[in-house]
Amino acid sequence: MRRTAVIVACVLSGAVLLGGAADAHANYVRSNPASDARLVKAPTEVRIEFSEPPDPKGSDIEVLDTAGKRHDKGDVRPSGDPNGLRVSLEPIADGGYTVAWTTTSAVDGHTTKGSFAFVVGNGPLPPPPPVPEVAPPPSALEIAGRALSYAGIALGLGTAFFVLFVAPTLTDPRRDSSLLGLAGALIVVGSVALMVDQGAKLPPRLGVMLGVRAFAGLVLATVAITPRLALMRPVGALAGGGVMTLGPLATFRPRRMIALAASIAAAMTATLVSHATALGSLKSMALDFVHVLSVSVWTGGVVALLWCVLVTRRDATAEDARALGQTVWRFSVTAMIATALLITAGVLQAFDRLVLIDDLYETPYGIALAVKIILVLVALAIGAFNLLRWGPRLRAGIRARMALVRDTVAETAIFIVIIVAASFLTAFAPPAQPSAAAYDQTQHVSGLRLEMLVASAGAGRNTYVLRVHQGLAPVGDAEKVAFRFTMVEHDMGEQELVATERASGEYVADGSPTGMYGTWHIQAIVRLTGREDVTTVFTLPVGAPTGGSTTSQVVTIGPYTAIVFTDPATPQSGAPITMFAVLIGKDGNPVTGKKLSATFSGPNGQPAIDAIEDAATLGPGRYKFPIAALDAGKWNIAITVGNEGSGPYSLDVSR
Amino acid sequence: MTRVLTAVATLAIVASSFGLTSNVALGHERRAVGPYTFVVGWLNEPAYVNLLNSLDLTVTETSGGKAVEGLEKTLKADLTFGGSTTPQPLTLAARFGLPGKYSGYVMPTKTGDYTFHITGTVGTMNVDEKFESGPGRFGSIESTDPLQYPAKVVSSSDLAARLDQLQTLVIAGIVLGGLALLASAAGLVVRRR
């Protein structure tokens, strides 16, 4: 009974260490209409792009007017954009609308929620919706399912690895069979629990992955209870890469090879439903897989050492003690390599998931991670103590088996405590969240997390957003939030924009303070009642758009050259677009006083527009074409200068 | 002709000297308050931390520009730093020989934005106006660090921050030392067994 308890504890500890692997959340990245957009033309659909693939079946997009009446048709389906969904709208009148979205990650079935607003016409934006619970914590069933299946993976992989490569001759095959059988059962039960938790909204891809995992668990359970048949040798050889075992090991080695292959397959499914896979990063996937494998070899190996060796072998004689010491030493070396890989992969993953080192004590995810790290270090310290204290004694022929068992049990107890930390780790989204902003930097100042997001890295009109959090709790009702802009390369004076609170803890300002290419300092000032101003400086490089598309084109118009571009640089359908033309003469000087007009041909009709010349505001030779809205598609625009000539300009408007 | 040119040049120099010595036009906020115009800023600008400075308040009648005197008896002024809820009252005093101009001395000890809050009455009109430093208004309190030469003097706020960091390190050191002691004790116990 006691031994069984030890095994269960060790298994659970494996679950803990694997628990942080999967944290997929499909978060809002961008939309059309954009958040806070002011449209002159009512949209016919709403399209939202998420950070991870959403499952349309478990997702919903509601478009509500200020009275709460729904105006979407409920036909949520893939938009054709990467990770995008769309919903059709009924004809809507001028006014403010709130888009409330709920989506389920196709990778691991996690649900996320959010909302944003837009306005058609000149009315005000709807009041900021209450900040929703972006990522509800997973249910108890989900946590249990994850824990059980991860425990099974760790136990199966660790045991198979141990009996194949660490102690192939010392162990009784019946004992590792019991561990492999338990591992298979845990994987099957855990996978079924996760499927039940998802219920009808189980994304197909996740269903396939859980099915593969459950099948791997069945294979593990089967090899554990199947008699040692020589018939299994070819299958085992196949799983082991073609190595056909001969001699005394031939009876049980094939089964162990199959068990190892099945465990690796199950471990692979853990990575394939993880945040790393959802982000589509091969590096993150590789790190995640290494993390899972190394944790399994270590924790499962501890269980196998305890159950298959320590509780069965005796060290009554010096000979026995030395043999036991050799086995312990081989496992120690294996465990050291595994923990080195585990720590390396974990640290590299943490760099991707944490924004600041302060996240480790300020955010729920970070706190859970920190607790996990500390406990793992304590477990490692005990392991090191075993290695340095009891290992040499055994190898010297001195009895130390019981002390080793006692310390291994202590190590196991620490693993159990880690379960709590891992449960929290899976419950919270990591602090590093994707955004569509061209500039996204976070600083920790006076106990506050200040995240500055700038919509575009180009010169001209821009949107500046400051998210203010204490830990992960938004700091709302600031007395004042202001941005002060100074240019580094030139003395352009200091300009200030005062932000308004769009949602709790999210402060937004629009303007054109960064109108010149170069390096700009943005001093963010947050004034909270009763305390000193919190202020910090962000450095924003402003330049020509790189990497993405640009609308800037050089157009020859009769004797003139025009540089034509739009604001925004990536125009969206239905939203206002301003097209600028800088007219330059043959002498290289700006040309003023001309009559410019633009004629459109594209997806549908669009009346010609005459340019506005406003040298006082725009500068000499600069002409502005205010376009109310264009439909999505490719537009060919002929720009004419009086009777002197015409030149072609093309513009892609996204949906 | 030479005398005329000399006189014009002299007048120009005198006029420009007024411009240089008067801080009113440099970094002050001008605001119409009823029939009066309030001009508010720091007396010494740029305004630096840990240096004596003062509210520089000028009140004139908007129509005609006549200075309004005697307001040190009817107006009150206080100064607030950032979002602080404990403002510093200023002793408003008429500036000698400068009708319509008032001062209230203070030594700002932190860099950043300050708000002058002026309340009371001007004639029969109630006044309750806040003037906050910032771009387009009047200057914020700046650090003297870039100006210090040859040796940099550590400010009291920096010193306090460094002491805080030191305290954290000391606590961490004590905790680590305690853990090391515990580990040593545990090692000794094990060894004796």
PDB file of N, CA and C in Angstrom, chain A residues 98-134:
ATOM      1  N   THR A  98     -21.054  47.509 -30.339  1.00  0.00           N
ATOM      2  CA  THR A  98     -20.068  46.740 -29.577  1.00  0.00           C
ATOM      3  C   THR A  98     -19.993  45.333 -30.162  1.00  0.00           C
ATOM      4  N   VAL A  99     -18.776  44.881 -30.397  1.00  0.00           N
ATOM      5  CA  VAL A  99     -18.559  43.516 -30.890  1.00  0.00           C
ATOM      6  C   VAL A  99     -18.054  42.682 -29.710  1.00  0.00           C
ATOM      7  N   ALA A 100     -18.855  41.733 -29.289  1.00  0.00           N
ATOM      8  CA  ALA A 100     -18.445  40.832 -28.196  1.00  0.00           C
ATOM      9  C   ALA A 100     -18.123  39.479 -28.797  1.00  0.00           C
ATOM     10  N   TRP A 101     -16.902  39.025 -28.601  1.00  0.00           N
ATOM     11  CA  TRP A 101     -16.486  37.761 -29.213  1.00  0.00           C
ATOM     12  C   TRP A 101     -16.098  36.739 -28.149  1.00  0.00           C
ATOM     13  N   THR A 102     -16.378  35.517 -28.479  1.00  0.00           N
ATOM     14  CA  THR A 102     -15.945  34.382 -27.669  1.00  0.00           C
ATOM     15  C   THR A 102     -15.356  33.370 -28.636  1.00  0.00           C
ATOM     16  N   THR A 103     -14.185  32.888 -28.336  1.00  0.00           N
ATOM     17  CA  THR A 103     -13.590  31.935 -29.266  1.00  0.00           C
ATOM     18  C   THR A 103     -12.913  30.790 -28.508  1.00  0.00           C
ATOM     19  N   THR A 104     -12.893  29.662 -29.172  1.00  0.00           N
ATOM     20  CA  THR A 104     -12.257  28.475 -28.618  1.00  0.00           C
ATOM     21  C   THR A 104     -11.036  28.151 -29.454  1.00  0.00           C
ATOM     22  N   SER A 105      -9.924  27.963 -28.795  1.00  0.00           N
ATOM     23  CA  SER A 105      -8.703  27.613 -29.519  1.00  0.00           C
ATOM     24  C   SER A 105      -8.853  26.233 -30.155  1.00  0.00           C
ATOM     25  N   ALA A 106      -8.570  26.172 -31.452  1.00  0.00           N
ATOM     26  CA  ALA A 106      -8.638  24.870 -32.123  1.00  0.00           C
ATOM     27  C   ALA A 106      -7.515  23.950 -31.660  1.00  0.00           C
ATOM     28  N   VAL A 107      -6.516  24.546 -30.995  1.00  0.00           N
ATOM     29  CA  VAL A 107      -5.356  23.749 -30.576  1.00  0.00           C
ATOM     30  C   VAL A 107      -5.655  22.976 -29.305  1.00  0.00           C
ATOM     31  N   ASP A 108      -6.141  23.680 -28.269  1.00  0.00           N
ATOM     32  CA  ASP A 108      -6.361  22.960 -27.010  1.00  0.00           C
ATOM     33  C   ASP A 108      -7.738  23.203 -26.412  1.00  0.00           C
ATOM     34  N   GLY A 109      -8.596  23.928 -27.134  1.00  0.00           N
ATOM     35  CA  GLY A 109      -9.971  24.088 -26.679  1.00  0.00           C
ATOM     36  C   GLY A 109     -10.167  25.147 -25.618  1.00  0.00           C
ATOM     37  N   HIS A 110      -9.121  25.916 -25.269  1.00  0.00           N
ATOM     38  CA  HIS A 110      -9.296  26.983 -24.287  1.00  0.00           C
ATOM     39  C   HIS A 110     -10.187  28.087 -24.848  1.00  0.00           C
ATOM     40  N   THR A 111     -11.038  28.622 -23.982  1.00  0.00           N
ATOM     41  CA  THR A 111     -11.959  29.674 -24.391  1.00  0.00           C
ATOM     42  C   THR A 111     -11.414  31.034 -23.978  1.00  0.00           C
ATOM     43  N   THR A 112     -11.505  31.999 -24.882  1.00  0.00           N
ATOM     44  CA  THR A 112     -11.151  33.380 -24.547  1.00  0.00           C
ATOM     45  C   THR A 112     -12.295  34.277 -24.979  1.00  0.00           C
ATOM     46  N   LYS A 113     -12.418  35.427 -24.291  1.00  0.00           N
ATOM     47  CA  LYS A 113     -13.500  36.366 -24.575  1.00  0.00           C
ATOM     48  C   LYS A 113     -12.940  37.772 -24.673  1.00  0.00           C
ATOM     49  N   GLY A 114     -13.675  38.624 -25.357  1.00  0.00           N
ATOM     50  CA  GLY A 114     -13.253  40.015 -25.438  1.00  0.00           C
ATOM     51  C   GLY A 114     -14.302  40.834 -26.152  1.00  0.00           C
ATOM     52  N   SER A 115     -14.081  42.113 -26.248  1.00  0.00           N
ATOM     53  CA  SER A 115     -15.028  42.980 -26.953  1.00  0.00           C
ATOM     54  C   SER A 115     -14.306  44.231 -27.422  1.00  0.00           C
ATOM     55  N   PHE A 116     -14.874  44.852 -28.427  1.00  0.00           N
ATOM     56  CA  PHE A 116     -14.384  46.152 -28.883  1.00  0.00           C
ATOM     57  C   PHE A 116     -15.564  46.896 -29.491  1.00  0.00           C
ATOM     58  N   ALA A 117     -15.347  48.147 -29.815  1.00  0.00           N
ATOM     59  CA  ALA A 117     -16.458  48.965 -30.296  1.00  0.00           C
ATOM     60  C   ALA A 117     -16.080  49.674 -31.584  1.00  0.00           C
ATOM     61  N   PHE A 118     -17.088  50.011 -32.367  1.00  0.00           N
ATOM     62  CA  PHE A 118     -16.898  50.884 -33.525  1.00  0.00           C
ATOM     63  C   PHE A 118     -18.147  51.729 -33.694  1.00  0.00           C
ATOM     64  N   VAL A 119     -18.030  52.767 -34.483  1.00  0.00           N
ATOM     65  CA  VAL A 119     -19.180  53.653 -34.677  1.00  0.00           C
ATOM     66  C   VAL A 119     -19.343  53.918 -36.169  1.00  0.00           C
ATOM     67  N   VAL A 120     -20.582  53.936 -36.595  1.00  0.00           N
ATOM     68  CA  VAL A 120     -20.911  54.303 -37.973  1.00  0.00           C
ATOM     69  C   VAL A 120     -21.499  55.707 -37.925  1.00  0.00           C
ATOM     70  N   GLY A 121     -20.935  56.601 -38.732  1.00  0.00           N
ATOM     71  CA  GLY A 121     -21.398  57.982 -38.714  1.00  0.00           C
ATOM     72  C   GLY A 121     -20.627  58.803 -37.713  1.00  0.00           C
ATOM     73  N   ASN A 122     -21.251  59.898 -37.273  1.00  0.00           N
ATOM     74  CA  ASN A 122     -20.541  60.848 -36.418  1.00  0.00           C
ATOM     75  C   ASN A 122     -20.879  60.710 -34.947  1.00  0.00           C
ATOM     76  N   GLY A 123     -21.619  59.679 -34.604  1.00  0.00           N
ATOM     77  CA  GLY A 123     -22.012  59.524 -33.214  1.00  0.00           C
ATOM     78  C   GLY A 123     -20.842  59.158 -32.319  1.00  0.00           C
ATOM     79  N   PRO A 124     -21.091  59.142 -31.028  1.00  0.00           N
ATOM     80  CA  PRO A 124     -20.021  58.763 -30.104  1.00  0.00           C
ATOM     81  C   PRO A 124     -19.817  57.247 -30.084  1.00  0.00           C
ATOM     82  N   LEU A 125     -18.631  56.858 -29.713  1.00  0.00           N
ATOM     83  CA  LEU A 125     -18.376  55.428 -29.512  1.00  0.00           C
ATOM     84  C   LEU A 125     -19.190  54.949 -28.324  1.00  0.00           C
ATOM     85  N   PRO A 126     -19.633  53.715 -28.346  1.00  0.00           N
ATOM     86  CA  PRO A 126     -20.325  53.194 -27.160  1.00  0.00           C
ATOM     87  C   PRO A 126     -19.401  53.276 -25.949  1.00  0.00           C
ATOM     88  N   PRO A 127     -19.988  53.412 -24.775  1.00  0.00           N
ATOM     89  CA  PRO A 127     -19.132  53.450 -23.588  1.00  0.00           C
ATOM     90  C   PRO A 127     -18.292  52.185 -23.503  1.00  0.00           C
ATOM     91  N   PRO A 128     -17.103  52.313 -22.927  1.00  0.00           N
ATOM     92  CA  PRO A 128     -16.235  51.135 -22.865  1.00  0.00           C
ATOM     93  C   PRO A 128     -16.942  49.966 -22.204  1.00  0.00           C
ATOM     94  N   PRO A 129     -16.958  48.828 -22.849  1.00  0.00           N
ATOM     95  CA  PRO A 129     -17.594  47.671 -22.221  1.00  0.00           C
ATOM     96  C   PRO A 129     -16.772  47.230 -21.023  1.00  0.00           C
ATOM     97  N   PRO A 130     -17.410  46.646 -20.054  1.00  0.00           N
ATOM     98  CA  PRO A 130     -16.633  46.146 -18.921  1.00  0.00           C
ATOM     99  C   PRO A 130     -15.618  45.126 -19.414  1.00  0.00           C
ATOM    100  N   VAL A 131     -14.422  45.200 -18.860  1.00  0.00           N
ATOM    101  CA  VAL A 131     -13.369  44.285 -19.310  1.00  0.00           C
ATOM    102  C   VAL A 131     -13.784  42.852 -18.976  1.00  0.00           C
ATOM    103  N   PRO A 132     -13.913  42.020 -19.975  1.00  0.00           N
ATOM    104  CA  PRO A 132     -14.389  40.671 -19.705  1.00  0.00           C
ATOM    105  C   PRO A 132     -13.284  39.809 -19.130  1.00  0.00           C
ATOM    106  N   GLU A 133     -13.700  38.685 -18.669  1.00  0.00           N
ATOM    107  CA  GLU A 133     -12.724  37.699 -18.200  1.00  0.00           C
ATOM    108  C   GLU A 133     -12.124  37.076 -19.448  1.00  0.00           C
ATOM    109  N   VAL A 134     -10.956  37.549 -19.822  1.00  0.00           N
ATOM    110  CA  VAL A 134     -10.402  37.206 -21.127  1.00  0.00           C
ATOM    111  C   VAL A 134     -10.189  35.701 -21.274  1.00  0.00           C
TER     112      VAL A 134
END
